[in-house]
Amino acid sequence: MVSDEGAVRVDSWIWSVRLTKTRSMAASACRAGHVRVNGERVKPAHSVKAGDEVRLRVAGRERIVVVKHLLRKRVGAPVAAEAYVDNSPPPPPREELVVAPRR
């Protein structure tokens, strides 16, 4: 369900474009201060619109995306990828990642 008019809750949009696995994880990230819209920390009910920059810190990595289309429902991965422009820095190479010892 693509919608270009109005605004959508930030937690719902983050979940719809598959940046988090669940909507509750998206809401928790907002409450913890890991989500910024146009440079400001936001609550889960904050509205986003086309052109907003959303920064999300998830799994130890920062994702920087610009909203192209608003989505109200979760969609397939190819459609979700067209809803934003990903300006995130590339992930570090595997050999540079520190591996925690397993017991």
PDB file of N, CA and C in Angstrom:
ATOM      1  N   MET A   1       0.838  -1.169   0.000  1.00  0.00           N
ATOM      2  CA  MET A   1       0.000   0.000   0.000  1.00  0.00           C
ATOM      3  C   MET A   1       0.888   1.240   0.000  1.00  0.00           C
ATOM      4  N   VAL A   2       1.145   1.804  -1.158  1.00  0.00           N
ATOM      5  CA  VAL A   2       1.981   2.990  -1.302  1.00  0.00           C
ATOM      6  C   VAL A   2       1.086   4.215  -1.243  1.00  0.00           C
ATOM      7  N   SER A   3       1.509   5.195  -0.470  1.00  0.00           N
ATOM      8  CA  SER A   3       0.739   6.424  -0.307  1.00  0.00           C
ATOM      9  C   SER A   3       1.711   7.592  -0.294  1.00  0.00           C
ATOM     10  N   ASP A   4       1.526   8.548  -1.183  1.00  0.00           N
ATOM     11  CA  ASP A   4       2.426   9.693  -1.240  1.00  0.00           C
ATOM     12  C   ASP A   4       1.846  10.947  -0.599  1.00  0.00           C
ATOM     13  N   GLU A   5       0.599  10.903  -0.157  1.00  0.00           N
ATOM     14  CA  GLU A   5       0.053  12.080   0.497  1.00  0.00           C
ATOM     15  C   GLU A   5       0.014  11.861   2.003  1.00  0.00           C
ATOM     16  N   GLY A   6       0.085  12.955   2.736  1.00  0.00           N
ATOM     17  CA  GLY A   6       0.006  12.856   4.188  1.00  0.00           C
ATOM     18  C   GLY A   6       1.310  12.429   4.815  1.00  0.00           C
ATOM     19  N   ALA A   7       1.181  11.756   5.957  1.00  0.00           N
ATOM     20  CA  ALA A   7       2.349  11.317   6.704  1.00  0.00           C
ATOM     21  C   ALA A   7       2.050   9.968   7.350  1.00  0.00           C
ATOM     22  N   VAL A   8       3.114   9.279   7.754  1.00  0.00           N
ATOM     23  CA  VAL A   8       3.010   7.956   8.371  1.00  0.00           C
ATOM     24  C   VAL A   8       3.854   7.965   9.639  1.00  0.00           C
ATOM     25  N   ARG A   9       3.434   7.193  10.638  1.00  0.00           N
ATOM     26  CA  ARG A   9       4.225   7.066  11.868  1.00  0.00           C
ATOM     27  C   ARG A   9       5.603   6.510  11.528  1.00  0.00           C
ATOM     28  N   VAL A  10       6.632   7.013  12.196  1.00  0.00           N
ATOM     29  CA  VAL A  10       7.999   6.592  11.899  1.00  0.00           C
ATOM     30  C   VAL A  10       8.214   5.116  12.239  1.00  0.00           C
ATOM     31  N   ASP A  11       7.655   4.617  13.346  1.00  0.00           N
ATOM     32  CA  ASP A  11       7.854   3.208  13.682  1.00  0.00           C
ATOM     33  C   ASP A  11       7.188   2.300  12.659  1.00  0.00           C
ATOM     34  N   SER A  12       6.027   2.696  12.177  1.00  0.00           N
ATOM     35  CA  SER A  12       5.326   1.914  11.161  1.00  0.00           C
ATOM     36  C   SER A  12       6.093   1.922   9.838  1.00  0.00           C
ATOM     37  N   TRP A  13       6.637   3.074   9.456  1.00  0.00           N
ATOM     38  CA  TRP A  13       7.364   3.165   8.188  1.00  0.00           C
ATOM     39  C   TRP A  13       8.653   2.350   8.236  1.00  0.00           C
ATOM     40  N   ILE A  14       9.394   2.435   9.349  1.00  0.00           N
ATOM     41  CA  ILE A  14      10.641   1.671   9.488  1.00  0.00           C
ATOM     42  C   ILE A  14      10.368   0.175   9.356  1.00  0.00           C
ATOM     43  N   TRP A  15       9.273  -0.285   9.959  1.00  0.00           N
ATOM     44  CA  TRP A  15       8.893  -1.697   9.868  1.00  0.00           C
ATOM     45  C   TRP A  15       8.426  -2.040   8.452  1.00  0.00           C
ATOM     46  N   SER A  16       7.653  -1.143   7.821  1.00  0.00           N
ATOM     47  CA  SER A  16       7.111  -1.395   6.483  1.00  0.00           C
ATOM     48  C   SER A  16       8.199  -1.567   5.433  1.00  0.00           C
ATOM     49  N   VAL A  17       9.293  -0.808   5.559  1.00  0.00           N
ATOM     50  CA  VAL A  17      10.365  -0.900   4.566  1.00  0.00           C
ATOM     51  C   VAL A  17      11.439  -1.907   4.971  1.00  0.00           C
ATOM     52  N   ARG A  18      11.150  -2.693   6.002  1.00  0.00           N
ATOM     53  CA  ARG A  18      11.981  -3.823   6.412  1.00  0.00           C
ATOM     54  C   ARG A  18      13.344  -3.432   6.972  1.00  0.00           C
ATOM     55  N   LEU A  19      13.419  -2.290   7.676  1.00  0.00           N
ATOM     56  CA  LEU A  19      14.658  -1.936   8.363  1.00  0.00           C
ATOM     57  C   LEU A  19      14.729  -2.615   9.726  1.00  0.00           C
ATOM     58  N   THR A  20      13.563  -3.004  10.273  1.00  0.00           N
ATOM     59  CA  THR A  20      13.502  -3.808  11.495  1.00  0.00           C
ATOM     60  C   THR A  20      12.587  -4.994  11.238  1.00  0.00           C
ATOM     61  N   LYS A  21      12.745  -6.038  12.049  1.00  0.00           N
ATOM     62  CA  LYS A  21      11.949  -7.248  11.849  1.00  0.00           C
ATOM     63  C   LYS A  21      10.510  -7.095  12.319  1.00  0.00           C
ATOM     64  N   THR A  22      10.296  -6.339  13.398  1.00  0.00           N
ATOM     65  CA  THR A  22       8.944  -6.164  13.924  1.00  0.00           C
ATOM     66  C   THR A  22       8.681  -4.692  14.198  1.00  0.00           C
ATOM     67  N   ARG A  23       7.400  -4.363  14.256  1.00  0.00           N
ATOM     68  CA  ARG A  23       7.041  -2.981  14.559  1.00  0.00           C
ATOM     69  C   ARG A  23       7.394  -2.642  16.002  1.00  0.00           C
ATOM     70  N   SER A  24       7.282  -3.612  16.896  1.00  0.00           N
ATOM     71  CA  SER A  24       7.635  -3.339  18.290  1.00  0.00           C
ATOM     72  C   SER A  24       9.137  -3.078  18.430  1.00  0.00           C
ATOM     73  N   MET A  25       9.971  -3.722  17.614  1.00  0.00           N
ATOM     74  CA  MET A  25      11.410  -3.425  17.623  1.00  0.00           C
ATOM     75  C   MET A  25      11.657  -1.999  17.130  1.00  0.00           C
ATOM     76  N   ALA A  26      10.885  -1.569  16.139  1.00  0.00           N
ATOM     77  CA  ALA A  26      11.014  -0.202  15.631  1.00  0.00           C
ATOM     78  C   ALA A  26      10.600   0.804  16.699  1.00  0.00           C
ATOM     79  N   ALA A  27       9.508   0.528  17.407  1.00  0.00           N
ATOM     80  CA  ALA A  27       9.045   1.423  18.467  1.00  0.00           C
ATOM     81  C   ALA A  27      10.052   1.460  19.616  1.00  0.00           C
ATOM     82  N   SER A  28      10.626   0.310  19.960  1.00  0.00           N
ATOM     83  CA  SER A  28      11.634   0.258  21.028  1.00  0.00           C
ATOM     84  C   SER A  28      12.873   1.064  20.648  1.00  0.00           C
ATOM     85  N   ALA A  29      13.281   0.974  19.382  1.00  0.00           N
ATOM     86  CA  ALA A  29      14.435   1.743  18.914  1.00  0.00           C
ATOM     87  C   ALA A  29      14.153   3.242  19.019  1.00  0.00           C
ATOM     88  N   CYS A  30      12.929   3.653  18.714  1.00  0.00           N
ATOM     89  CA  CYS A  30      12.561   5.070  18.837  1.00  0.00           C
ATOM     90  C   CYS A  30      12.621   5.510  20.293  1.00  0.00           C
ATOM     91  N   ARG A  31      12.044   4.709  21.185  1.00  0.00           N
ATOM     92  CA  ARG A  31      12.029   5.072  22.608  1.00  0.00           C
ATOM     93  C   ARG A  31      13.434   5.107  23.199  1.00  0.00           C
ATOM     94  N   ALA A  32      14.339   4.268  22.682  1.00  0.00           N
ATOM     95  CA  ALA A  32      15.714   4.218  23.182  1.00  0.00           C
ATOM     96  C   ALA A  32      16.590   5.328  22.597  1.00  0.00           C
ATOM     97  N   GLY A  33      16.065   6.091  21.645  1.00  0.00           N
ATOM     98  CA  GLY A  33      16.831   7.187  21.061  1.00  0.00           C
ATOM     99  C   GLY A  33      17.697   6.772  19.889  1.00  0.00           C
ATOM    100  N   HIS A  34      17.423   5.600  19.293  1.00  0.00           N
ATOM    101  CA  HIS A  34      18.224   5.115  18.171  1.00  0.00           C
ATOM    102  C   HIS A  34      17.687   5.564  16.816  1.00  0.00           C
ATOM    103  N   VAL A  35      16.598   6.327  16.810  1.00  0.00           N
ATOM    104  CA  VAL A  35      16.004   6.793  15.557  1.00  0.00           C
ATOM    105  C   VAL A  35      16.000   8.316  15.562  1.00  0.00           C
ATOM    106  N   ARG A  36      16.493   8.891  14.468  1.00  0.00           N
ATOM    107  CA  ARG A  36      16.484  10.344  14.303  1.00  0.00           C
ATOM    108  C   ARG A  36      15.855  10.667  12.950  1.00  0.00           C
ATOM    109  N   VAL A  37      15.008  11.676  12.942  1.00  0.00           N
ATOM    110  CA  VAL A  37      14.405  12.158  11.703  1.00  0.00           C
ATOM    111  C   VAL A  37      14.872  13.591  11.519  1.00  0.00           C
ATOM    112  N   ASN A  38      15.567  13.839  10.436  1.00  0.00           N
ATOM    113  CA  ASN A  38      16.135  15.160  10.140  1.00  0.00           C
ATOM    114  C   ASN A  38      16.984  15.669  11.304  1.00  0.00           C
ATOM    115  N   GLY A  39      17.748  14.760  11.921  1.00  0.00           N
ATOM    116  CA  GLY A  39      18.684  15.130  12.967  1.00  0.00           C
ATOM    117  C   GLY A  39      18.118  15.194  14.374  1.00  0.00           C
ATOM    118  N   GLU A  40      16.828  14.978  14.560  1.00  0.00           N
ATOM    119  CA  GLU A  40      16.220  15.064  15.886  1.00  0.00           C
ATOM    120  C   GLU A  40      15.738  13.695  16.342  1.00  0.00           C
ATOM    121  N   ARG A  41      15.958  13.389  17.638  1.00  0.00           N
ATOM    122  CA  ARG A  41      15.421  12.155  18.202  1.00  0.00           C
ATOM    123  C   ARG A  41      13.902  12.234  18.179  1.00  0.00           C
ATOM    124  N   VAL A  42      13.271  11.107  17.878  1.00  0.00           N
ATOM    125  CA  VAL A  42      11.815  11.109  17.754  1.00  0.00           C
ATOM    126  C   VAL A  42      11.197   9.968  18.554  1.00  0.00           C
ATOM    127  N   LYS A  43       9.925  10.139  18.864  1.00  0.00           N
ATOM    128  CA  LYS A  43       9.138   9.101  19.513  1.00  0.00           C
ATOM    129  C   LYS A  43       8.488   8.251  18.421  1.00  0.00           C
ATOM    130  N   PRO A  44       7.962   7.066  18.770  1.00  0.00           N
ATOM    131  CA  PRO A  44       7.373   6.184  17.752  1.00  0.00           C
ATOM    132  C   PRO A  44       6.232   6.811  16.955  1.00  0.00           C
ATOM    133  N   ALA A  45       5.472   7.724  17.548  1.00  0.00           N
ATOM    134  CA  ALA A  45       4.316   8.308  16.863  1.00  0.00           C
ATOM    135  C   ALA A  45       4.674   9.497  15.973  1.00  0.00           C
ATOM    136  N   HIS A  46       5.948   9.863  15.897  1.00  0.00           N
ATOM    137  CA  HIS A  46       6.364  10.990  15.055  1.00  0.00           C
ATOM    138  C   HIS A  46       6.039  10.684  13.594  1.00  0.00           C
ATOM    139  N   SER A  47       5.580  11.673  12.865  1.00  0.00           N
ATOM    140  CA  SER A  47       5.219  11.485  11.458  1.00  0.00           C
ATOM    141  C   SER A  47       6.412  11.732  10.542  1.00  0.00           C
ATOM    142  N   VAL A  48       6.515  10.910   9.502  1.00  0.00           N
ATOM    143  CA  VAL A  48       7.515  11.132   8.462  1.00  0.00           C
ATOM    144  C   VAL A  48       6.788  11.402   7.156  1.00  0.00           C
ATOM    145  N   LYS A  49       7.448  12.148   6.290  1.00  0.00           N
ATOM    146  CA  LYS A  49       6.883  12.434   4.977  1.00  0.00           C
ATOM    147  C   LYS A  49       7.984  12.272   3.939  1.00  0.00           C
ATOM    148  N   ALA A  50       7.631  12.276   2.687  1.00  0.00           N
ATOM    149  CA  ALA A  50       8.606  12.112   1.617  1.00  0.00           C
ATOM    150  C   ALA A  50       9.659  13.215   1.710  1.00  0.00           C
ATOM    151  N   GLY A  51      10.928  12.827   1.575  1.00  0.00           N
ATOM    152  CA  GLY A  51      12.031  13.775   1.642  1.00  0.00           C
ATOM    153  C   GLY A  51      12.725  13.822   2.987  1.00  0.00           C
ATOM    154  N   ASP A  52      12.136  13.231   4.030  1.00  0.00           N
ATOM    155  CA  ASP A  52      12.764  13.215   5.355  1.00  0.00           C
ATOM    156  C   ASP A  52      13.949  12.256   5.375  1.00  0.00           C
ATOM    157  N   GLU A  53      14.975  12.614   6.158  1.00  0.00           N
ATOM    158  CA  GLU A  53      16.121  11.722   6.362  1.00  0.00           C
ATOM    159  C   GLU A  53      15.920  10.987   7.681  1.00  0.00           C
ATOM    160  N   VAL A  54      15.949   9.663   7.626  1.00  0.00           N
ATOM    161  CA  VAL A  54      15.767   8.830   8.814  1.00  0.00           C
ATOM    162  C   VAL A  54      17.081   8.116   9.093  1.00  0.00           C
ATOM    163  N   ARG A  55      17.592   8.280  10.325  1.00  0.00           N
ATOM    164  CA  ARG A  55      18.802   7.579  10.764  1.00  0.00           C
ATOM    165  C   ARG A  55      18.390   6.569  11.813  1.00  0.00           C
ATOM    166  N   LEU A  56      18.793   5.321  11.612  1.00  0.00           N
ATOM    167  CA  LEU A  56      18.413   4.235  12.507  1.00  0.00           C
ATOM    168  C   LEU A  56      19.651   3.455  12.894  1.00  0.00           C
ATOM    169  N   ARG A  57      19.852   3.280  14.191  1.00  0.00           N
ATOM    170  CA  ARG A  57      20.972   2.469  14.684  1.00  0.00           C
ATOM    171  C   ARG A  57      20.405   1.122  15.084  1.00  0.00           C
ATOM    172  N   VAL A  58      20.749   0.088  14.333  1.00  0.00           N
ATOM    173  CA  VAL A  58      20.234  -1.253  14.605  1.00  0.00           C
ATOM    174  C   VAL A  58      21.347  -2.267  14.367  1.00  0.00           C
ATOM    175  N   ALA A  59      21.458  -3.227  15.264  1.00  0.00           N
ATOM    176  CA  ALA A  59      22.460  -4.299  15.166  1.00  0.00           C
ATOM    177  C   ALA A  59      23.882  -3.738  15.076  1.00  0.00           C
ATOM    178  N   GLY A  60      24.166  -2.658  15.813  1.00  0.00           N
ATOM    179  CA  GLY A  60      25.503  -2.090  15.838  1.00  0.00           C
ATOM    180  C   GLY A  60      25.897  -1.344  14.581  1.00  0.00           C
ATOM    181  N   ARG A  61      24.950  -1.053  13.722  1.00  0.00           N
ATOM    182  CA  ARG A  61      25.224  -0.387  12.448  1.00  0.00           C
ATOM    183  C   ARG A  61      24.233   0.750  12.242  1.00  0.00           C
ATOM    184  N   GLU A  62      24.703   1.865  11.718  1.00  0.00           N
ATOM    185  CA  GLU A  62      23.799   2.983  11.462  1.00  0.00           C
ATOM    186  C   GLU A  62      23.311   2.932  10.024  1.00  0.00           C
ATOM    187  N   ARG A  63      21.988   3.013   9.867  1.00  0.00           N
ATOM    188  CA  ARG A  63      21.374   3.074   8.542  1.00  0.00           C
ATOM    189  C   ARG A  63      20.889   4.497   8.329  1.00  0.00           C
ATOM    190  N   ILE A  64      21.229   5.085   7.197  1.00  0.00           N
ATOM    191  CA  ILE A  64      20.799   6.437   6.845  1.00  0.00           C
ATOM    192  C   ILE A  64      19.993   6.323   5.557  1.00  0.00           C
ATOM    193  N   VAL A  65      18.707   6.637   5.639  1.00  0.00           N
ATOM    194  CA  VAL A  65      17.834   6.517   4.477  1.00  0.00           C
ATOM    195  C   VAL A  65      17.025   7.798   4.301  1.00  0.00           C
ATOM    196  N   VAL A  66      16.688   8.092   3.056  1.00  0.00           N
ATOM    197  CA  VAL A  66      15.833   9.228   2.729  1.00  0.00           C
ATOM    198  C   VAL A  66      14.518   8.662   2.207  1.00  0.00           C
ATOM    199  N   VAL A  67      13.417   9.129   2.761  1.00  0.00           N
ATOM    200  CA  VAL A  67      12.091   8.622   2.412  1.00  0.00           C
ATOM    201  C   VAL A  67      11.721   9.074   1.005  1.00  0.00           C
ATOM    202  N   LYS A  68      11.412   8.108   0.118  1.00  0.00           N
ATOM    203  CA  LYS A  68      10.920   8.412  -1.227  1.00  0.00           C
ATOM    204  C   LYS A  68       9.411   8.267  -1.298  1.00  0.00           C
ATOM    205  N   HIS A  69       8.908   7.152  -0.760  1.00  0.00           N
ATOM    206  CA  HIS A  69       7.472   6.858  -0.768  1.00  0.00           C
ATOM    207  C   HIS A  69       7.041   6.467   0.635  1.00  0.00           C
ATOM    208  N   LEU A  70       5.803   6.777   0.962  1.00  0.00           N
ATOM    209  CA  LEU A  70       5.254   6.382   2.255  1.00  0.00           C
ATOM    210  C   LEU A  70       4.543   5.047   2.115  1.00  0.00           C
ATOM    211  N   LEU A  71       4.792   4.161   3.055  1.00  0.00           N
ATOM    212  CA  LEU A  71       4.130   2.860   3.082  1.00  0.00           C
ATOM    213  C   LEU A  71       3.386   2.734   4.399  1.00  0.00           C
ATOM    214  N   ARG A  72       2.159   2.266   4.327  1.00  0.00           N
ATOM    215  CA  ARG A  72       1.370   2.078   5.541  1.00  0.00           C
ATOM    216  C   ARG A  72       1.351   0.619   5.973  1.00  0.00           C
ATOM    217  N   LYS A  73       1.575  -0.295   5.061  1.00  0.00           N
ATOM    218  CA  LYS A  73       1.576  -1.729   5.355  1.00  0.00           C
ATOM    219  C   LYS A  73       2.910  -2.322   4.927  1.00  0.00           C
ATOM    220  N   ARG A  74       3.278  -3.449   5.531  1.00  0.00           N
ATOM    221  CA  ARG A  74       4.516  -4.131   5.167  1.00  0.00           C
ATOM    222  C   ARG A  74       4.352  -4.736   3.776  1.00  0.00           C
ATOM    223  N   VAL A  75       5.372  -4.568   2.959  1.00  0.00           N
ATOM    224  CA  VAL A  75       5.326  -5.048   1.578  1.00  0.00           C
ATOM    225  C   VAL A  75       6.538  -5.934   1.315  1.00  0.00           C
ATOM    226  N   GLY A  76       6.587  -6.517   0.139  1.00  0.00           N
ATOM    227  CA  GLY A  76       7.708  -7.365  -0.238  1.00  0.00           C
ATOM    228  C   GLY A  76       9.008  -6.571  -0.335  1.00  0.00           C
ATOM    229  N   ALA A  77      10.119  -7.283  -0.261  1.00  0.00           N
ATOM    230  CA  ALA A  77      11.435  -6.646  -0.251  1.00  0.00           C
ATOM    231  C   ALA A  77      11.700  -5.773  -1.485  1.00  0.00           C
ATOM    232  N   PRO A  78      11.360  -6.220  -2.712  1.00  0.00           N
ATOM    233  CA  PRO A  78      11.633  -5.356  -3.872  1.00  0.00           C
ATOM    234  C   PRO A  78      10.856  -4.033  -3.826  1.00  0.00           C
ATOM    235  N   VAL A  79       9.608  -4.074  -3.398  1.00  0.00           N
ATOM    236  CA  VAL A  79       8.800  -2.852  -3.297  1.00  0.00           C
ATOM    237  C   VAL A  79       9.322  -1.976  -2.163  1.00  0.00           C
ATOM    238  N   ALA A  80       9.709  -2.596  -1.052  1.00  0.00           N
ATOM    239  CA  ALA A  80      10.227  -1.846   0.096  1.00  0.00           C
ATOM    240  C   ALA A  80      11.516  -1.117  -0.263  1.00  0.00           C
ATOM    241  N   ALA A  81      12.381  -1.746  -1.044  1.00  0.00           N
ATOM    242  CA  ALA A  81      13.658  -1.130  -1.417  1.00  0.00           C
ATOM    243  C   ALA A  81      13.458   0.114  -2.280  1.00  0.00           C
ATOM    244  N   GLU A  82      12.336   0.201  -2.995  1.00  0.00           N
ATOM    245  CA  GLU A  82      12.055   1.370  -3.828  1.00  0.00           C
ATOM    246  C   GLU A  82      11.464   2.529  -3.032  1.00  0.00           C
ATOM    247  N   ALA A  83      11.146   2.310  -1.757  1.00  0.00           N
ATOM    248  CA  ALA A  83      10.499   3.339  -0.950  1.00  0.00           C
ATOM    249  C   ALA A  83      11.492   4.287  -0.294  1.00  0.00           C
ATOM    250  N   TYR A  84      12.793   4.003  -0.416  1.00  0.00           N
ATOM    251  CA  TYR A  84      13.788   4.874   0.204  1.00  0.00           C
ATOM    252  C   TYR A  84      15.086   4.852  -0.585  1.00  0.00           C
ATOM    253  N   VAL A  85      15.917   5.876  -0.333  1.00  0.00           N
ATOM    254  CA  VAL A  85      17.262   5.955  -0.898  1.00  0.00           C
ATOM    255  C   VAL A  85      18.220   5.674   0.249  1.00  0.00           C
ATOM    256  N   ASP A  86      19.056   4.653   0.109  1.00  0.00           N
ATOM    257  CA  ASP A  86      19.960   4.247   1.182  1.00  0.00           C
ATOM    258  C   ASP A  86      21.285   4.989   1.048  1.00  0.00           C
ATOM    259  N   ASN A  87      21.577   5.862   2.017  1.00  0.00           N
ATOM    260  CA  ASN A  87      22.834   6.611   2.048  1.00  0.00           C
ATOM    261  C   ASN A  87      23.751   6.100   3.146  1.00  0.00           C
ATOM    262  N   SER A  88      23.531   4.880   3.607  1.00  0.00           N
ATOM    263  CA  SER A  88      24.311   4.308   4.704  1.00  0.00           C
ATOM    264  C   SER A  88      25.739   4.040   4.264  1.00  0.00           C
ATOM    265  N   PRO A  89      26.690   4.199   5.191  1.00  0.00           N
ATOM    266  CA  PRO A  89      28.060   3.809   4.860  1.00  0.00           C
ATOM    267  C   PRO A  89      28.119   2.295   4.691  1.00  0.00           C
ATOM    268  N   PRO A  90      29.028   1.808   3.864  1.00  0.00           N
ATOM    269  CA  PRO A  90      29.101   0.354   3.664  1.00  0.00           C
ATOM    270  C   PRO A  90      29.493  -0.347   4.961  1.00  0.00           C
ATOM    271  N   PRO A  91      29.011  -1.569   5.154  1.00  0.00           N
ATOM    272  CA  PRO A  91      29.382  -2.299   6.375  1.00  0.00           C
ATOM    273  C   PRO A  91      30.870  -2.626   6.366  1.00  0.00           C
ATOM    274  N   PRO A  92      31.483  -2.751   7.545  1.00  0.00           N
ATOM    275  CA  PRO A  92      32.912  -3.079   7.585  1.00  0.00           C
ATOM    276  C   PRO A  92      33.146  -4.491   7.056  1.00  0.00           C
ATOM    277  N   PRO A  93      34.326  -4.730   6.485  1.00  0.00           N
ATOM    278  CA  PRO A  93      34.625  -6.078   5.996  1.00  0.00           C
ATOM    279  C   PRO A  93      34.563  -7.097   7.128  1.00  0.00           C
ATOM    280  N   ARG A  94      34.267  -8.335   6.795  1.00  0.00           N
ATOM    281  CA  ARG A  94      34.115  -9.394   7.796  1.00  0.00           C
ATOM    282  C   ARG A  94      35.367  -9.586   8.650  1.00  0.00           C
ATOM    283  N   GLU A  95      36.551  -9.476   8.059  1.00  0.00           N
ATOM    284  CA  GLU A  95      37.772  -9.725   8.831  1.00  0.00           C
ATOM    285  C   GLU A  95      38.043  -8.636   9.864  1.00  0.00           C
ATOM    286  N   GLU A  96      37.451  -7.442   9.702  1.00  0.00           N
ATOM    287  CA  GLU A  96      37.643  -6.370  10.669  1.00  0.00           C
ATOM    288  C   GLU A  96      36.680  -6.465  11.847  1.00  0.00           C
ATOM    289  N   LEU A  97      35.642  -7.264  11.722  1.00  0.00           N
ATOM    290  CA  LEU A  97      34.688  -7.414  12.809  1.00  0.00           C
ATOM    291  C   LEU A  97      35.312  -8.205  13.948  1.00  0.00           C
ATOM    292  N   VAL A  98      35.089  -7.744  15.164  1.00  0.00           N
ATOM    293  CA  VAL A  98      35.603  -8.447  16.332  1.00  0.00           C
ATOM    294  C   VAL A  98      34.623  -9.553  16.684  1.00  0.00           C
ATOM    295  N   VAL A  99      35.137 -10.751  16.761  1.00  0.00           N
ATOM    296  CA  VAL A  99      34.292 -11.895  17.068  1.00  0.00           C
ATOM    297  C   VAL A  99      34.408 -12.201  18.554  1.00  0.00           C
ATOM    298  N   ALA A 100      33.274 -12.262  19.215  1.00  0.00           N
ATOM    299  CA  ALA A 100      33.272 -12.592  20.640  1.00  0.00           C
ATOM    300  C   ALA A 100      33.502 -14.094  20.802  1.00  0.00           C
ATOM    301  N   PRO A 101      34.310 -14.484  21.772  1.00  0.00           N
ATOM    302  CA  PRO A 101      34.545 -15.920  21.976  1.00  0.00           C
ATOM    303  C   PRO A 101      33.270 -16.620  22.424  1.00  0.00           C
ATOM    304  N   ARG A 102      33.085 -17.835  21.936  1.00  0.00           N
ATOM    305  CA  ARG A 102      31.913 -18.631  22.305  1.00  0.00           C
ATOM    306  C   ARG A 102      32.297 -19.638  23.363  1.00  0.00           C
ATOM    307  N   ARG A 103      31.393 -19.890  24.262  1.00  0.00           N
ATOM    308  CA  ARG A 103      31.636 -20.889  25.307  1.00  0.00           C
ATOM    309  C   ARG A 103      31.019 -22.203  24.934  1.00  0.00           C
TER     310      ARG A 103
END
